[in-house]
Amino acid sequence: MTDKKDHFFKFFLISYLFIGIYLSLTTGISHDEYHEQLNWEKNAEGIISFLSTGKYPNLINYMDKYHGIGFHYISIPFQKLFNGLVYNLNDISQYGSLLVAKHSAIFFVFTISGYFYFLINFKISQDLLFSKISTLIYLLYPYLFGHAQFNLKDIPFLSFWIICSYFFINIIEDLYLDKKIKFKSLFFLSFLTAFLISIRISGLIIFIQYFIGLITLFNFKKFNLKNIISKNVSNIFISIFLFLIFVYILNPITWHNPFEIINSLEWMSKYYHNTCTLTLGECMKALNLPSSYYFIWLFFKLPLIIILGIFLFPLCENKIFSNRNILTRIYYLIFLITPLIIILIFILKSVAIYDEIRHVMFLVPLFFITSLFNIYIFNKKLFYSLSLLTLIFFILENIALKPYQYTWLNSFAKFTNIEKNFEIDYWGISNKKLQKEIIKDFNTRDLDKNICIFGDAYTKEFLSNTNFSCFKIYSETDAETNRPFYAYKNVRNVKRSDPKDCELIFNEGYKYTFYKKKISTGTLWFCD
């Protein structure tokens, strides 16, 4: 029976990976991808310049020099591998296919994170079935599944946070069992932590989790600190040295001055882009967020099963902390306390975040780990019943929302006017569908290919192969006098007024399961 379950789980992971990669290669282009590609190109130019001349003035003067580029080291081989396939699948420009090809690397890394998420759950529960079901919930959660198809920053960061967490609790286990810490474990943790920081400088806050882990360990077991240090002194110092070297190598901006790491942390915590995020109908600015922002978004983004697990904590606390396995208690506390402390620090330091919870997305798996375990400890039959219903619901939602799963909101949000109260398609993935509809409509009219098309930053990527030549951003429609032209509204342009004296020819959107109203992600207009 166990063998059959193992085969099913492996089959699921392999199928999940291939299906997800295919979906990622056929989706649209988010508005962040051009910027991320530009960041890489500026850094690549700087790397070449520094290696040849010892200087890189263009990179130093580049405004977004502190944006981490670590994940590009992984995504570049995937770009090379899938670039041609994307070009043929999507009928897209060469540059557009280069951007979309990176999506495969994102989904690959997210799937790998699912395996490490499974290992963490097994370490806590010592129950294979619980760990597998929890992993299925994690991987099929529409919010993360959608982001994993294109989000070049938040999903890799989340994935490597999980991987780092696994290697860290292995070290905690060695310390608890009075074993000498393996150099291999320290090496991997040093490199992976440095890589996490290279993706986004906020990776430094994982040391809060490490610190919480050590304090929790020392609280459960008395140690002779001198003996621990003397037993592991060489490995500890080598790993610290390697960590600093890895951080330096993986962040080119530090090559001329290692203290740029500090500047990077300060700059990114108060990032100048003061985006407004529509939150329960209120436009909340990134640089002036109320503390309620985090709790509102977590309440509407976390699945109901996770929210239930959070509220069950007082009822299962005694069972958890009376568990004979001390390591279970230690691991549980690490993942329970870490997100709470980090959110508190972000609130107290007024850290700039925007686009709902994408900048604290890495905390979501930590909530999953503790909440699902709460339900499991409270009542195993309840856990399995709710998990089955949740998985069925997630599959239905993923099908209904495709390719907008990343906008997913839980069922509490369905009691509100979603379009009025929350952000819709803030990444602009609808651009692909809207541009394809332009081609369909154009073929029914007697028009010149010189007709102008107004839209988002990627107006031309799915149209350039059809010989259209005039592309402008939507805001320019206000001053446009030459007609006819096409205009489409998506991303935050959805909130703008409709183009004057134009015909609505297509309304792109989706419908949530058990929600009657269609959510509009973009509209296409013909202005004659």
Coordinates of C-alpha atoms in Angstrom, one line a residue:
M1 CA 0.0 0.0 0.0
T2 CA 2.8 2.4 0.9
D3 CA 4.6 1.6 -2.4
K4 CA 1.4 2.5 -4.3
K5 CA 1.1 5.8 -2.4
D6 CA 4.8 6.5 -3.1
H7 CA 4.4 5.9 -6.8
F8 CA 1.3 8.1 -6.9
F9 CA 3.1 10.9 -5.2
K10 CA 6.1 10.7 -7.5
F11 CA 3.8 10.5 -10.5
F12 CA 2.0 13.5 -9.3
L13 CA 5.2 15.6 -8.9
I14 CA 6.5 14.7 -12.3
S15 CA 3.1 15.4 -14.0
Y16 CA 2.7 18.6 -12.0
L17 CA 6.1 19.7 -13.2
F18 CA 5.5 19.1 -16.9
I19 CA 2.0 20.5 -16.9
G20 CA 3.1 23.6 -14.9
I21 CA 6.0 24.3 -17.2
Y22 CA 3.8 24.0 -20.3
L23 CA 1.3 26.4 -18.7
S24 CA 4.1 28.8 -17.8
L25 CA 5.4 28.8 -21.4
T26 CA 1.9 29.7 -22.8
T27 CA 1.0 32.5 -20.4
G28 CA 1.2 36.3 -20.9
I29 CA 4.0 38.7 -19.9
S30 CA 3.8 40.4 -16.5
H31 CA 4.6 44.1 -16.3
D32 CA 7.6 43.4 -14.1
E33 CA 9.5 41.1 -16.5
Y34 CA 10.9 43.9 -18.7
H35 CA 12.3 45.5 -15.6
E36 CA 13.8 42.3 -14.3
Q37 CA 15.4 41.6 -17.7
L38 CA 16.8 45.1 -17.8
N39 CA 18.3 44.6 -14.3
W40 CA 20.0 41.5 -15.5
E41 CA 21.4 43.2 -18.6
K42 CA 22.7 46.1 -16.6
N43 CA 24.4 43.7 -14.2
A44 CA 25.8 41.5 -17.0
E45 CA 27.2 44.6 -18.7
G46 CA 28.7 45.6 -15.3
I47 CA 30.2 42.2 -14.7
I48 CA 32.0 42.2 -18.1
S49 CA 33.2 45.8 -17.5
F50 CA 34.5 45.0 -14.0
L51 CA 36.3 41.9 -15.1
S52 CA 38.0 43.7 -18.0
T53 CA 38.7 47.1 -16.4
G54 CA 38.1 46.8 -12.7
K55 CA 35.3 49.4 -12.9
Y56 CA 31.6 49.5 -13.8
P57 CA 30.4 53.1 -13.7
N58 CA 27.2 52.4 -15.6
L59 CA 26.1 49.9 -12.9
I60 CA 27.0 52.2 -10.1
N61 CA 24.9 55.0 -11.6
Y62 CA 21.9 52.7 -12.4
M63 CA 19.0 53.5 -10.2
D64 CA 17.9 49.9 -9.5
K65 CA 21.4 48.6 -9.0
Y66 CA 20.3 47.0 -5.7
H67 CA 17.7 44.7 -7.2
G68 CA 19.0 41.2 -6.7
I69 CA 19.8 39.2 -9.8
G70 CA 20.6 35.8 -8.2
F71 CA 17.7 33.9 -9.9
H72 CA 18.9 34.9 -13.3
Y73 CA 21.9 32.6 -12.9
I74 CA 19.4 29.7 -12.9
S75 CA 17.0 31.1 -15.4
I76 CA 19.5 31.8 -18.2
P77 CA 20.0 28.1 -19.2
F78 CA 16.2 27.7 -19.2
Q79 CA 15.9 30.7 -21.5
K80 CA 18.3 29.1 -23.9
L81 CA 16.6 25.8 -23.8
F82 CA 13.0 27.0 -24.2
N83 CA 13.3 30.2 -26.2
G84 CA 12.6 28.5 -29.6
L85 CA 9.7 26.5 -28.2
V86 CA 8.1 29.6 -26.7
Y87 CA 8.4 31.4 -30.0
N88 CA 6.5 28.7 -31.8
L89 CA 3.9 28.1 -29.1
N90 CA 2.9 31.7 -28.7
D91 CA 3.5 33.5 -32.0
I92 CA 5.4 36.1 -30.1
S93 CA 8.3 38.4 -30.7
Q94 CA 11.9 37.2 -30.2
Y95 CA 12.2 39.5 -27.1
G96 CA 8.9 38.4 -25.8
S97 CA 9.8 34.7 -26.1
L98 CA 13.1 35.4 -24.3
L99 CA 11.0 36.8 -21.3
V100 CA 8.5 34.0 -21.3
A101 CA 11.1 31.2 -21.6
K102 CA 12.2 32.2 -18.0
H103 CA 8.9 31.1 -16.7
S104 CA 9.9 27.4 -17.0
A105 CA 12.8 28.0 -14.5
I106 CA 10.4 29.6 -12.0
F107 CA 8.0 26.7 -12.1
F108 CA 10.9 24.2 -11.9
V109 CA 12.2 25.8 -8.7
F110 CA 8.8 26.0 -7.2
T111 CA 8.2 22.3 -7.8
I112 CA 11.6 21.6 -6.1
S113 CA 10.4 23.7 -3.2
G114 CA 7.4 21.4 -2.9
Y115 CA 9.7 18.4 -2.3
F116 CA 11.6 20.3 0.5
Y117 CA 8.2 21.4 1.9
F118 CA 7.3 17.7 2.1
L119 CA 10.5 16.9 3.9
I120 CA 9.9 19.6 6.5
N121 CA 6.4 18.4 7.1
F122 CA 7.7 14.9 7.6
K123 CA 10.3 16.0 10.1
I124 CA 7.6 17.7 12.1
S125 CA 4.9 15.0 11.9
Q126 CA 6.7 11.8 11.2
D127 CA 3.7 10.9 9.1
L128 CA 4.2 10.3 5.4
L129 CA 0.5 10.5 4.5
F130 CA 0.0 13.8 6.3
S131 CA 3.2 15.2 4.7
K132 CA 2.1 14.2 1.2
I133 CA -1.4 15.6 1.5
S134 CA 0.0 18.9 3.0
T135 CA 2.4 19.1 0.0
L136 CA -0.5 18.6 -2.5
I137 CA -2.4 21.5 -0.8
Y138 CA 0.7 23.7 -1.0
L139 CA 1.4 22.9 -4.6
L140 CA -2.2 23.2 -5.8
Y141 CA -3.0 26.4 -3.8
P142 CA -4.1 28.6 -6.7
Y143 CA -2.4 31.8 -5.4
L144 CA 1.1 30.2 -5.4
F145 CA 0.4 27.9 -8.5
G146 CA -0.5 31.0 -10.5
H147 CA 2.5 33.0 -9.3
A148 CA 4.8 30.1 -10.0
Q149 CA 4.0 30.4 -13.8
F150 CA 5.7 33.8 -14.2
N151 CA 6.7 35.6 -10.9
L152 CA 10.5 35.9 -11.3
K153 CA 11.2 37.4 -7.9
D154 CA 8.7 36.2 -5.2
I155 CA 8.4 32.6 -6.1
P156 CA 12.2 31.9 -6.3
F157 CA 12.6 33.8 -3.0
L158 CA 9.9 31.7 -1.4
S159 CA 11.3 28.5 -2.8
F160 CA 14.8 29.1 -1.6
W161 CA 13.5 30.2 1.8
I162 CA 11.9 26.7 2.2
I163 CA 15.0 25.0 1.0
C164 CA 17.2 27.0 3.5
S165 CA 14.7 26.1 6.2
Y166 CA 15.1 22.4 5.6
F167 CA 18.9 22.5 5.8
F168 CA 18.7 24.7 8.9
I169 CA 16.5 22.3 10.8
N170 CA 18.8 19.4 9.9
I171 CA 21.6 21.4 11.7
I172 CA 19.2 21.9 14.7
E173 CA 18.6 18.2 14.8
D174 CA 22.4 17.4 14.8
L175 CA 22.9 19.9 17.7
Y176 CA 20.0 18.4 19.6
L177 CA 21.4 14.9 19.2
D178 CA 24.9 16.0 20.3
K179 CA 26.3 15.2 16.9
K180 CA 29.1 17.0 15.2
I181 CA 27.6 19.3 12.6
K182 CA 28.4 18.0 9.2
F183 CA 30.5 20.3 7.1
K184 CA 28.3 19.4 4.1
S185 CA 25.2 20.8 5.9
L186 CA 26.9 24.0 6.8
F187 CA 28.3 24.4 3.3
F188 CA 24.9 24.0 1.7
L189 CA 23.2 26.3 4.2
S190 CA 25.9 29.0 3.6
F191 CA 25.6 28.8 -0.1
L192 CA 21.7 28.6 -0.2
T193 CA 21.4 31.5 2.3
A194 CA 23.8 33.6 0.2
F195 CA 21.8 32.7 -2.9
L196 CA 18.5 33.7 -1.2
I197 CA 20.1 37.1 -0.4
S198 CA 21.2 37.4 -4.0
I199 CA 17.6 37.0 -5.2
R200 CA 16.4 39.7 -2.8
I201 CA 18.3 41.6 -0.2
S202 CA 15.5 40.9 2.3
G203 CA 16.9 37.4 2.4
L204 CA 19.0 38.7 5.3
I205 CA 16.0 38.4 7.5
I206 CA 16.2 34.6 7.4
F207 CA 18.7 35.1 10.1
I208 CA 15.8 36.0 12.3
Q209 CA 14.5 32.5 11.7
Y210 CA 17.9 31.0 12.4
F211 CA 18.1 32.9 15.6
I212 CA 14.6 31.8 16.7
G213 CA 15.6 28.2 16.0
L214 CA 18.7 28.4 18.1
I215 CA 16.9 30.1 21.0
T216 CA 14.2 27.5 20.9
L217 CA 16.7 24.7 20.8
F218 CA 18.6 26.1 23.9
N219 CA 15.3 26.5 25.7
F220 CA 14.5 22.8 25.3
K221 CA 18.0 21.4 26.0
K222 CA 20.9 22.6 28.1
F223 CA 24.1 22.9 26.2
N224 CA 27.7 23.5 27.1
L225 CA 28.3 26.3 24.6
K226 CA 32.1 25.9 24.9
N227 CA 31.9 22.2 24.0
I228 CA 29.6 22.9 21.0
I229 CA 32.0 25.7 19.7
S230 CA 35.2 23.6 20.2
K231 CA 33.6 20.6 18.6
N232 CA 32.5 22.5 15.5
V233 CA 34.8 25.6 15.5
S234 CA 36.6 24.9 12.2
N235 CA 33.4 24.0 10.3
I236 CA 31.6 27.1 11.8
F237 CA 34.4 29.6 10.8
I238 CA 34.8 28.0 7.3
S239 CA 31.1 28.2 6.7
I240 CA 30.9 31.8 7.8
F241 CA 33.8 32.6 5.6
L242 CA 32.2 30.8 2.6
F243 CA 28.9 32.6 3.3
L244 CA 30.6 36.0 3.0
I245 CA 32.4 34.9 -0.1
F246 CA 29.2 33.6 -1.7
V247 CA 27.3 36.8 -0.9
Y248 CA 30.1 38.9 -2.4
I249 CA 30.4 36.8 -5.6
L250 CA 26.6 36.6 -6.2
N251 CA 26.0 40.3 -5.8
P252 CA 28.0 42.2 -8.4
I253 CA 27.2 45.6 -6.9
T254 CA 29.3 44.7 -3.8
W255 CA 32.5 44.1 -5.9
H256 CA 33.6 47.7 -5.7
N257 CA 32.4 48.1 -2.1
P258 CA 31.2 45.2 0.2
F259 CA 29.3 47.7 2.3
E260 CA 26.8 48.1 -0.5
I261 CA 25.0 45.3 1.1
I262 CA 23.9 47.7 3.9
N263 CA 23.0 50.4 1.4
S264 CA 21.0 47.8 -0.5
L265 CA 19.0 46.8 2.6
E266 CA 18.2 50.4 3.4
W267 CA 17.3 51.3 -0.2
M268 CA 14.9 48.3 -0.7
S269 CA 13.2 48.6 2.6
K270 CA 12.0 52.1 1.6
Y271 CA 11.8 51.5 -2.2
Y272 CA 10.9 54.7 -4.0
H273 CA 8.1 53.1 -6.0
N274 CA 5.2 54.3 -3.8
T275 CA 2.6 52.1 -5.5
C276 CA -1.0 52.2 -4.3
T277 CA -2.6 48.8 -3.5
L278 CA -6.4 48.7 -3.5
T279 CA -7.2 47.0 -0.1
L280 CA -10.9 46.6 0.9
G281 CA -11.7 49.6 -1.3
E282 CA -9.0 51.8 0.1
C283 CA -5.9 52.8 -1.9
M284 CA -3.0 52.1 0.5
K285 CA 0.4 53.5 -0.4
A286 CA 3.4 51.3 -0.1
L287 CA 5.4 53.9 1.9
N288 CA 2.7 54.6 4.3
L289 CA 0.9 51.3 5.1
P290 CA -1.3 50.9 8.1
S291 CA -0.6 47.8 10.2
S292 CA -4.0 46.4 9.2
Y293 CA -2.7 46.0 5.6
Y294 CA -1.0 42.7 6.4
F295 CA -3.9 41.2 8.3
I296 CA -6.5 42.2 5.8
W297 CA -4.6 40.6 2.9
L298 CA -3.7 37.4 4.9
F299 CA -7.3 37.1 5.9
F300 CA -8.5 37.2 2.2
K301 CA -5.5 35.3 0.7
L302 CA -5.0 32.4 3.0
P303 CA -7.2 29.4 2.3
L304 CA -10.1 28.7 4.7
I305 CA -8.4 25.5 5.9
I306 CA -5.3 27.5 6.9
I307 CA -7.3 30.2 8.7
L308 CA -9.2 27.4 10.6
G309 CA -5.8 25.9 11.6
I310 CA -4.6 29.2 12.9
F311 CA -7.8 29.6 15.1
L312 CA -7.5 26.0 16.3
F313 CA -4.1 26.7 17.9
P314 CA -5.5 27.2 21.5
L315 CA -7.3 23.9 21.3
C316 CA -4.3 21.8 20.2
E317 CA -1.5 23.7 21.9
N318 CA -1.3 21.2 24.8
K319 CA -1.2 18.2 22.5
I320 CA 1.6 19.8 20.4
F321 CA 3.8 20.8 23.4
S322 CA 3.2 17.6 25.3
N323 CA 4.5 15.6 22.3
R324 CA 7.3 13.3 23.4
N325 CA 9.3 14.2 20.3
I326 CA 11.1 17.3 21.4
L327 CA 12.3 18.0 17.9
T328 CA 8.7 18.2 16.7
R329 CA 8.1 21.0 19.3
I330 CA 11.3 22.8 18.2
Y331 CA 10.5 22.7 14.5
Y332 CA 6.9 23.7 15.1
L333 CA 7.9 26.7 17.2
I334 CA 10.4 27.9 14.6
F335 CA 7.7 28.0 11.9
L336 CA 5.1 29.4 14.3
I337 CA 7.1 32.3 15.7
T338 CA 9.1 33.4 12.6
P339 CA 6.2 34.9 10.5
L340 CA 4.8 36.7 13.5
I341 CA 8.1 38.3 14.4
I342 CA 8.9 39.2 10.7
I343 CA 5.5 40.8 10.2
L344 CA 5.9 42.8 13.5
I345 CA 9.3 44.0 12.4
F346 CA 7.9 45.0 9.0
I347 CA 5.2 47.0 10.7
L348 CA 7.5 48.7 13.2
K349 CA 10.0 49.6 10.5
S350 CA 7.3 50.7 8.0
V351 CA 8.8 48.5 5.3
A352 CA 7.5 49.3 1.8
I353 CA 5.5 46.4 0.3
Y354 CA 2.8 46.5 -2.5
D355 CA 0.7 44.3 -4.8
E356 CA -1.1 42.7 -1.8
I357 CA 1.2 40.2 0.0
R358 CA 3.6 39.4 -2.8
H359 CA 6.6 40.8 -0.8
V360 CA 5.7 38.6 2.2
M361 CA 4.7 35.6 0.1
F362 CA 7.6 33.7 1.6
L363 CA 5.8 33.6 4.9
V364 CA 2.8 31.8 3.4
P365 CA 4.3 28.3 3.5
L366 CA 5.2 28.8 7.1
F367 CA 1.6 29.5 7.9
F368 CA 0.7 26.3 5.9
I369 CA 3.1 24.2 7.9
T370 CA 1.8 25.1 11.4
S371 CA -1.9 25.5 10.5
L372 CA -2.2 22.1 8.8
F373 CA -0.3 20.5 11.6
N374 CA -2.7 22.1 14.1
I375 CA -5.7 20.5 12.3
Y376 CA -3.9 17.2 12.1
I377 CA -3.2 17.2 15.8
F378 CA -6.6 18.4 16.7
N379 CA -8.4 15.6 14.8
K380 CA -6.9 13.5 12.1
K381 CA -10.2 12.6 10.5
L382 CA -11.1 16.2 10.3
F383 CA -7.8 17.0 8.7
Y384 CA -8.2 14.3 6.0
S385 CA -11.8 15.3 5.2
L386 CA -11.1 19.0 5.0
S387 CA -8.0 18.3 2.9
L388 CA -9.9 16.3 0.4
L389 CA -12.5 19.0 0.0
T390 CA -9.8 21.7 -0.2
L391 CA -7.9 19.8 -3.0
I392 CA -11.0 19.3 -5.0
F393 CA -11.9 23.0 -4.6
F394 CA -8.3 24.1 -5.5
I395 CA -8.4 22.0 -8.7
L396 CA -11.8 23.6 -9.7
E397 CA -10.5 27.1 -8.9
N398 CA -7.3 26.5 -10.9
I399 CA -9.3 25.5 -13.9
A400 CA -11.8 28.3 -13.6
L401 CA -9.2 31.1 -13.0
K402 CA -6.6 30.0 -15.6
P403 CA -4.3 31.9 -16.2
Y404 CA -5.3 34.4 -13.4
Q405 CA -4.8 32.0 -10.5
Y406 CA -2.3 34.5 -8.9
T407 CA -5.2 36.9 -8.3
W408 CA -6.9 34.2 -6.2
L409 CA -8.9 35.3 -3.1
N410 CA -10.6 33.0 -0.6
S411 CA -14.3 32.5 -0.2
F412 CA -14.6 35.3 2.3
A413 CA -13.8 37.7 -0.5
K414 CA -16.7 36.4 -2.5
F415 CA -19.1 38.1 0.0
T416 CA -17.7 41.5 -1.2
N417 CA -17.5 43.3 -4.5
I418 CA -14.1 41.9 -5.5
E419 CA -13.4 44.3 -8.4
K420 CA -14.3 47.3 -6.2
N421 CA -12.3 46.2 -3.1
F422 CA -9.2 44.4 -4.4
E423 CA -6.5 44.5 -7.1
I424 CA -7.4 42.6 -10.3
D425 CA -4.7 41.4 -12.7
Y426 CA -2.1 43.8 -11.4
W427 CA 0.6 41.9 -13.3
G428 CA -1.1 42.4 -16.7
I429 CA -1.2 38.7 -17.8
S430 CA -4.3 39.5 -19.8
N431 CA -2.1 41.2 -22.4
K432 CA -1.7 38.0 -24.4
K433 CA -5.4 37.3 -24.8
L434 CA -6.3 41.0 -25.5
Q435 CA -3.6 41.2 -28.2
K436 CA -4.8 38.0 -29.8
E437 CA -8.3 39.4 -29.9
I438 CA -7.0 42.4 -31.8
I439 CA -5.8 40.1 -34.6
K440 CA -9.2 38.4 -34.7
D441 CA -11.0 41.7 -34.9
F442 CA -8.6 43.2 -37.4
N443 CA -9.2 40.3 -39.8
T444 CA -12.9 41.2 -40.0
R445 CA -12.3 44.8 -40.9
D446 CA -10.7 46.6 -43.9
L447 CA -7.9 48.3 -42.0
D448 CA -4.3 49.3 -42.6
K449 CA -1.5 47.6 -40.6
N450 CA -0.2 51.1 -39.6
I451 CA -3.2 51.4 -37.3
C452 CA -2.0 52.3 -33.7
I453 CA -2.5 50.0 -30.8
F454 CA -2.7 51.4 -27.2
G455 CA -2.1 49.2 -24.2
D456 CA 0.4 48.2 -21.5
A457 CA 4.2 48.2 -21.6
Y458 CA 4.0 44.9 -23.7
T459 CA 1.7 46.2 -26.4
K460 CA 3.7 44.7 -29.2
E461 CA 5.1 41.4 -28.0
F462 CA 2.2 39.2 -29.2
L463 CA 1.5 41.5 -32.3
S464 CA 4.9 42.3 -33.8
N465 CA 5.0 39.1 -35.9
T466 CA 1.8 40.3 -37.6
N467 CA 3.4 43.4 -39.1
F468 CA 1.7 46.0 -36.9
S469 CA 4.0 48.9 -36.4
C470 CA 2.4 51.5 -34.1
F471 CA 2.4 50.8 -30.4
K472 CA 1.6 53.2 -27.6
I473 CA 0.7 53.1 -23.9
Y474 CA -3.0 53.5 -22.9
S475 CA -2.6 56.9 -21.3
E476 CA -1.8 58.4 -24.7
T477 CA -5.3 57.7 -25.9
D478 CA -6.4 60.9 -24.2
A479 CA -4.5 63.0 -26.7
E480 CA -4.9 60.8 -29.7
T481 CA -6.7 62.4 -32.7
N482 CA -5.9 60.0 -35.5
R483 CA -8.5 57.4 -35.9
P484 CA -9.1 54.5 -36.2
F485 CA -7.1 52.8 -33.4
Y486 CA -7.3 49.9 -31.0
A487 CA -7.0 50.4 -27.2
Y488 CA -7.0 47.9 -24.4
K489 CA -7.2 48.5 -20.6
N490 CA -5.6 46.1 -18.2
V491 CA -3.3 46.2 -15.1
R492 CA -4.1 49.4 -13.2
N493 CA -5.4 51.0 -16.4
V494 CA -8.6 49.0 -15.6
K495 CA -9.4 51.7 -13.1
R496 CA -9.0 54.5 -15.7
S497 CA -11.9 55.9 -17.7
D498 CA -12.9 54.2 -21.0
P499 CA -11.6 55.6 -24.3
K500 CA -14.1 58.2 -25.6
D501 CA -16.4 57.4 -28.5
C502 CA -15.1 53.8 -28.9
E503 CA -16.8 50.4 -29.3
L504 CA -16.2 47.7 -26.7
I505 CA -15.4 44.6 -28.7
F506 CA -14.0 42.2 -26.0
N507 CA -14.1 41.8 -22.3
E508 CA -11.5 39.4 -20.9
G509 CA -12.0 37.9 -17.5
Y510 CA -12.9 34.9 -15.3
K511 CA -15.4 33.6 -12.8
Y512 CA -14.6 32.2 -9.4
T513 CA -16.2 28.9 -8.4
F514 CA -19.4 29.7 -6.4
Y515 CA -19.3 33.4 -7.5
K516 CA -21.8 34.6 -10.0
K517 CA -20.2 37.9 -11.2
K518 CA -17.5 37.8 -13.9
I519 CA -14.2 39.4 -12.9
S520 CA -13.0 41.7 -15.7
T521 CA -9.2 41.7 -16.2
G522 CA -9.1 43.8 -19.3
T523 CA -11.2 45.3 -22.1
L524 CA -10.5 45.8 -25.8
W525 CA -11.9 48.8 -27.7
F526 CA -12.1 49.8 -31.3
C527 CA -12.0 53.6 -31.8
D528 CA -13.2 54.7 -35.3

